[in-house]
C-alpha positions as protocol buffer text, in pm:
chain_id: "A"
residue {
  index: 1
  type: MET
  ca { x: 0 y: 0 z: 0 }
}
residue {
  index: 2
  type: GLN
  ca { x: 118 y: 351 z: -79 }
}
residue {
  index: 3
  type: PHE
  ca { x: -47 y: 683 z: 7 }
}
residue {
  index: 4
  type: ALA
  ca { x: -71 y: 927 z: -284 }
}
residue {
  index: 5
  type: GLY
  ca { x: -145 y: 1255 z: -109 }
}
residue {
  index: 6
  type: LEU
  ca { x: -418 y: 1461 z: 51 }
}
residue {
  index: 7
  type: HIS
  ca { x: -740 y: 1537 z: -137 }
}
residue {
  index: 8
  type: HIS
  ca { x: -933 y: 1755 z: 110 }
}
residue {
  index: 9
  type: VAL
  ca { x: -983 y: 1864 z: 468 }
}
residue {
  index: 10
  type: GLN
  ca { x: -1333 y: 1893 z: 606 }
}
residue {
  index: 11
  type: LEU
  ca { x: -1441 y: 2148 z: 863 }
}
residue {
  index: 12
  type: ALA
  ca { x: -1784 y: 2171 z: 1021 }
}
residue {
  index: 13
  type: MET
  ca { x: -2026 y: 2461 z: 996 }
}
residue {
  index: 14
  type: PRO
  ca { x: -2375 y: 2532 z: 1130 }
}
residue {
  index: 15
  type: ARG
  ca { x: -2677 y: 2451 z: 917 }
}
residue {
  index: 16
  type: GLY
  ca { x: -2789 y: 2737 z: 692 }
}
residue {
  index: 17
  type: ALA
  ca { x: -2458 y: 2929 z: 708 }
}
residue {
  index: 18
  type: GLU
  ca { x: -2347 y: 2874 z: 347 }
}
residue {
  index: 19
  type: ALA
  ca { x: -2370 y: 3246 z: 261 }
}
residue {
  index: 20
  type: GLU
  ca { x: -2136 y: 3330 z: 548 }
}
residue {
  index: 21
  type: ALA
  ca { x: -1894 y: 3054 z: 441 }
}
residue {
  index: 22
  type: ARG
  ca { x: -1892 y: 3190 z: 85 }
}
residue {
  index: 23
  type: ARG
  ca { x: -1829 y: 3548 z: 203 }
}
residue {
  index: 24
  type: PHE
  ca { x: -1520 y: 3438 z: 396 }
}
residue {
  index: 25
  type: TYR
  ca { x: -1368 y: 3153 z: 196 }
}
residue {
  index: 26
  type: ARG
  ca { x: -1465 y: 3260 z: -158 }
}
residue {
  index: 27
  type: ASP
  ca { x: -1513 y: 3636 z: -148 }
}
residue {
  index: 28
  type: PHE
  ca { x: -1259 y: 3736 z: 118 }
}
residue {
  index: 29
  type: LEU
  ca { x: -986 y: 3469 z: 91 }
}
residue {
  index: 30
  type: GLY
  ca { x: -1037 y: 3418 z: -282 }
}
residue {
  index: 31
  type: LEU
  ca { x: -1071 y: 3039 z: -282 }
}
residue {
  index: 32
  type: ILE
  ca { x: -1257 y: 2890 z: -576 }
}
residue {
  index: 33
  type: GLU
  ca { x: -1594 y: 2741 z: -489 }
}
residue {
  index: 34
  type: ILE
  ca { x: -1652 y: 2407 z: -654 }
}
residue {
  index: 35
  type: PRO
  ca { x: -1996 y: 2249 z: -691 }
}
residue {
  index: 36
  type: LYS
  ca { x: -2079 y: 1960 z: -465 }
}
residue {
  index: 37
  type: PRO
  ca { x: -2197 y: 1644 z: -638 }
}
residue {
  index: 38
  type: GLU
  ca { x: -2575 y: 1644 z: -671 }
}
residue {
  index: 39
  type: ASN
  ca { x: -2620 y: 1352 z: -432 }
}
residue {
  index: 40
  type: LEU
  ca { x: -2423 y: 1539 z: -160 }
}
residue {
  index: 41
  type: ALA
  ca { x: -2551 y: 1893 z: -226 }
}
residue {
  index: 42
  type: LYS
  ca { x: -2876 y: 1819 z: -42 }
}
residue {
  index: 43
  type: ARG
  ca { x: -2677 y: 1793 z: 283 }
}
residue {
  index: 44
  type: GLY
  ca { x: -2578 y: 2160 z: 263 }
}
residue {
  index: 45
  type: GLY
  ca { x: -2229 y: 2303 z: 307 }
}
residue {
  index: 46
  type: CYS
  ca { x: -1973 y: 2435 z: 58 }
}
residue {
  index: 47
  type: TRP
  ca { x: -1657 y: 2308 z: -109 }
}
residue {
  index: 48
  type: PHE
  ca { x: -1359 y: 2524 z: -203 }
}
residue {
  index: 49
  type: ARG
  ca { x: -1041 y: 2457 z: -399 }
}
residue {
  index: 50
  type: LEU
  ca { x: -698 y: 2593 z: -316 }
}
residue {
  index: 51
  type: GLY
  ca { x: -430 y: 2469 z: -552 }
}
residue {
  index: 52
  type: SER
  ca { x: -460 y: 2093 z: -590 }
}
residue {
  index: 53
  type: HIS
  ca { x: -639 y: 2052 z: -254 }
}
residue {
  index: 54
  type: GLU
  ca { x: -986 y: 2124 z: -124 }
}
residue {
  index: 55
  type: ILE
  ca { x: -1151 y: 2250 z: 192 }
}
residue {
  index: 56
  type: HIS
  ca { x: -1499 y: 2110 z: 247 }
}
residue {
  index: 57
  type: LEU
  ca { x: -1734 y: 2278 z: 491 }
}
residue {
  index: 58
  type: GLY
  ca { x: -1996 y: 2028 z: 599 }
}
residue {
  index: 59
  type: VAL
  ca { x: -2311 y: 2095 z: 796 }
}
residue {
  index: 60
  type: GLU
  ca { x: -2313 y: 1951 z: 1144 }
}
residue {
  index: 61
  type: ASP
  ca { x: -2641 y: 1979 z: 1336 }
}
residue {
  index: 62
  type: ASP
  ca { x: -2465 y: 1956 z: 1672 }
}
residue {
  index: 63
  type: PHE
  ca { x: -2202 y: 2203 z: 1551 }
}
residue {
  index: 64
  type: ARG
  ca { x: -1890 y: 2266 z: 1759 }
}
residue {
  index: 65
  type: PRO
  ca { x: -1595 y: 2454 z: 1607 }
}
residue {
  index: 66
  type: ALA
  ca { x: -1253 y: 2295 z: 1567 }
}
residue {
  index: 67
  type: ARG
  ca { x: -1050 y: 2521 z: 1794 }
}
residue {
  index: 68
  type: LYS
  ca { x: -737 y: 2304 z: 1808 }
}
residue {
  index: 69
  type: ALA
  ca { x: -748 y: 2074 z: 1504 }
}
residue {
  index: 70
  type: HIS
  ca { x: -697 y: 2278 z: 1188 }
}
residue {
  index: 71
  type: PRO
  ca { x: -582 y: 2285 z: 829 }
}
residue {
  index: 72
  type: ALA
  ca { x: -245 y: 2450 z: 766 }
}
residue {
  index: 73
  type: ILE
  ca { x: -264 y: 2651 z: 445 }
}
residue {
  index: 74
  type: LEU
  ca { x: 54 y: 2739 z: 258 }
}
residue {
  index: 75
  type: VAL
  ca { x: 59 y: 3102 z: 144 }
}
residue {
  index: 76
  type: SER
  ca { x: 278 y: 3313 z: -78 }
}
residue {
  index: 77
  type: GLY
  ca { x: 256 y: 3667 z: 64 }
}
residue {
  index: 78
  type: LEU
  ca { x: 178 y: 3589 z: 426 }
}
residue {
  index: 79
  type: GLU
  ca { x: 234 y: 3947 z: 544 }
}
residue {
  index: 80
  type: ALA
  ca { x: -11 y: 4083 z: 286 }
}
residue {
  index: 81
  type: LEU
  ca { x: -269 y: 3831 z: 406 }
}
residue {
  index: 82
  type: ARG
  ca { x: -202 y: 3930 z: 768 }
}
residue {
  index: 83
  type: GLU
  ca { x: -261 y: 4297 z: 682 }
}
residue {
  index: 84
  type: ARG
  ca { x: -575 y: 4218 z: 483 }
}
residue {
  index: 85
  type: LEU
  ca { x: -721 y: 4012 z: 767 }
}
residue {
  index: 86
  type: ALA
  ca { x: -633 y: 4274 z: 1030 }
}
residue {
  index: 87
  type: SER
  ca { x: -778 y: 4558 z: 823 }
}
residue {
  index: 88
  type: ALA
  ca { x: -1105 y: 4362 z: 801 }
}
residue {
  index: 89
  type: ASN
  ca { x: -1104 y: 4316 z: 1182 }
}
residue {
  index: 90
  type: TRP
  ca { x: -1018 y: 3944 z: 1185 }
}
residue {
  index: 91
  type: THR
  ca { x: -811 y: 3855 z: 1492 }
}
residue {
  index: 92
  type: VAL
  ca { x: -467 y: 3727 z: 1389 }
}
residue {
  index: 93
  type: ARG
  ca { x: -306 y: 3509 z: 1656 }
}
residue {
  index: 94
  type: GLU
  ca { x: 65 y: 3434 z: 1678 }
}
residue {
  index: 95
  type: ASP
  ca { x: 209 y: 3109 z: 1810 }
}
residue {
  index: 96
  type: GLU
  ca { x: 543 y: 2953 z: 1890 }
}
residue {
  index: 97
  type: PRO
  ca { x: 787 y: 2961 z: 1598 }
}
residue {
  index: 98
  type: LEU
  ca { x: 783 y: 2670 z: 1357 }
}
residue {
  index: 99
  type: PRO
  ca { x: 1133 y: 2617 z: 1214 }
}
residue {
  index: 100
  type: GLY
  ca { x: 1151 y: 2722 z: 852 }
}
residue {
  index: 101
  type: TYR
  ca { x: 814 y: 2900 z: 843 }
}
residue {
  index: 102
  type: GLN
  ca { x: 641 y: 3223 z: 933 }
}
residue {
  index: 103
  type: ARG
  ca { x: 285 y: 3158 z: 1045 }
}
residue {
  index: 104
  type: PHE
  ca { x: -25 y: 3275 z: 1225 }
}
residue {
  index: 105
  type: TYR
  ca { x: -375 y: 3157 z: 1309 }
}
residue {
  index: 106
  type: VAL
  ca { x: -718 y: 3302 z: 1234 }
}
residue {
  index: 107
  type: SER
  ca { x: -1063 y: 3166 z: 1314 }
}
residue {
  index: 108
  type: ASP
  ca { x: -1316 y: 3140 z: 1032 }
}
residue {
  index: 109
  type: PRO
  ca { x: -1667 y: 3284 z: 1082 }
}
residue {
  index: 110
  type: PHE
  ca { x: -1763 y: 2965 z: 1270 }
}
residue {
  index: 111
  type: GLU
  ca { x: -1458 y: 2976 z: 1504 }
}
residue {
  index: 112
  type: ASN
  ca { x: -1278 y: 2693 z: 1324 }
}
residue {
  index: 113
  type: ARG
  ca { x: -901 y: 2742 z: 1357 }
}
residue {
  index: 114
  type: LEU
  ca { x: -705 y: 2805 z: 1037 }
}
residue {
  index: 115
  type: GLU
  ca { x: -327 y: 2821 z: 1018 }
}
residue {
  index: 116
  type: PHE
  ca { x: -161 y: 3020 z: 740 }
}
residue {
  index: 117
  type: LEU
  ca { x: 211 y: 2967 z: 685 }
}
residue {
  index: 118
  type: GLU
  ca { x: 483 y: 3061 z: 442 }
}
residue {
  index: 119
  type: PRO
  ca { x: 827 y: 2902 z: 406 }
}
residue {
  index: 120
  type: MET
  ca { x: 1107 y: 3135 z: 514 }
}
residue {
  index: 121
  type: PRO
  ca { x: 1367 y: 3220 z: 251 }
}
């Protein structure tokens, strides 16, 4: 057996919050929304592509945000993203250094933790 890579990460969101997910992930961050397959669309939620990977936001009726578990998203232009988030009043949180990277955390509109990082030159 051999693993080939990572296809997607799924985060939870409250039912009926697709518009808020789109405003943050698609409109603000600039991720590309991809249509869910018809048989899964009835469940609600949104899917977004970033590079060759995807972030799926799935509806969870007993929703609780992921405050520790998180996707780590590689970025080119981390400081520009930091400034953009701060200017839109998103709270940027620093953490212990990670060798070889600059990074920070932000919570999405549902309080799911997101890590953004950029390799250091």
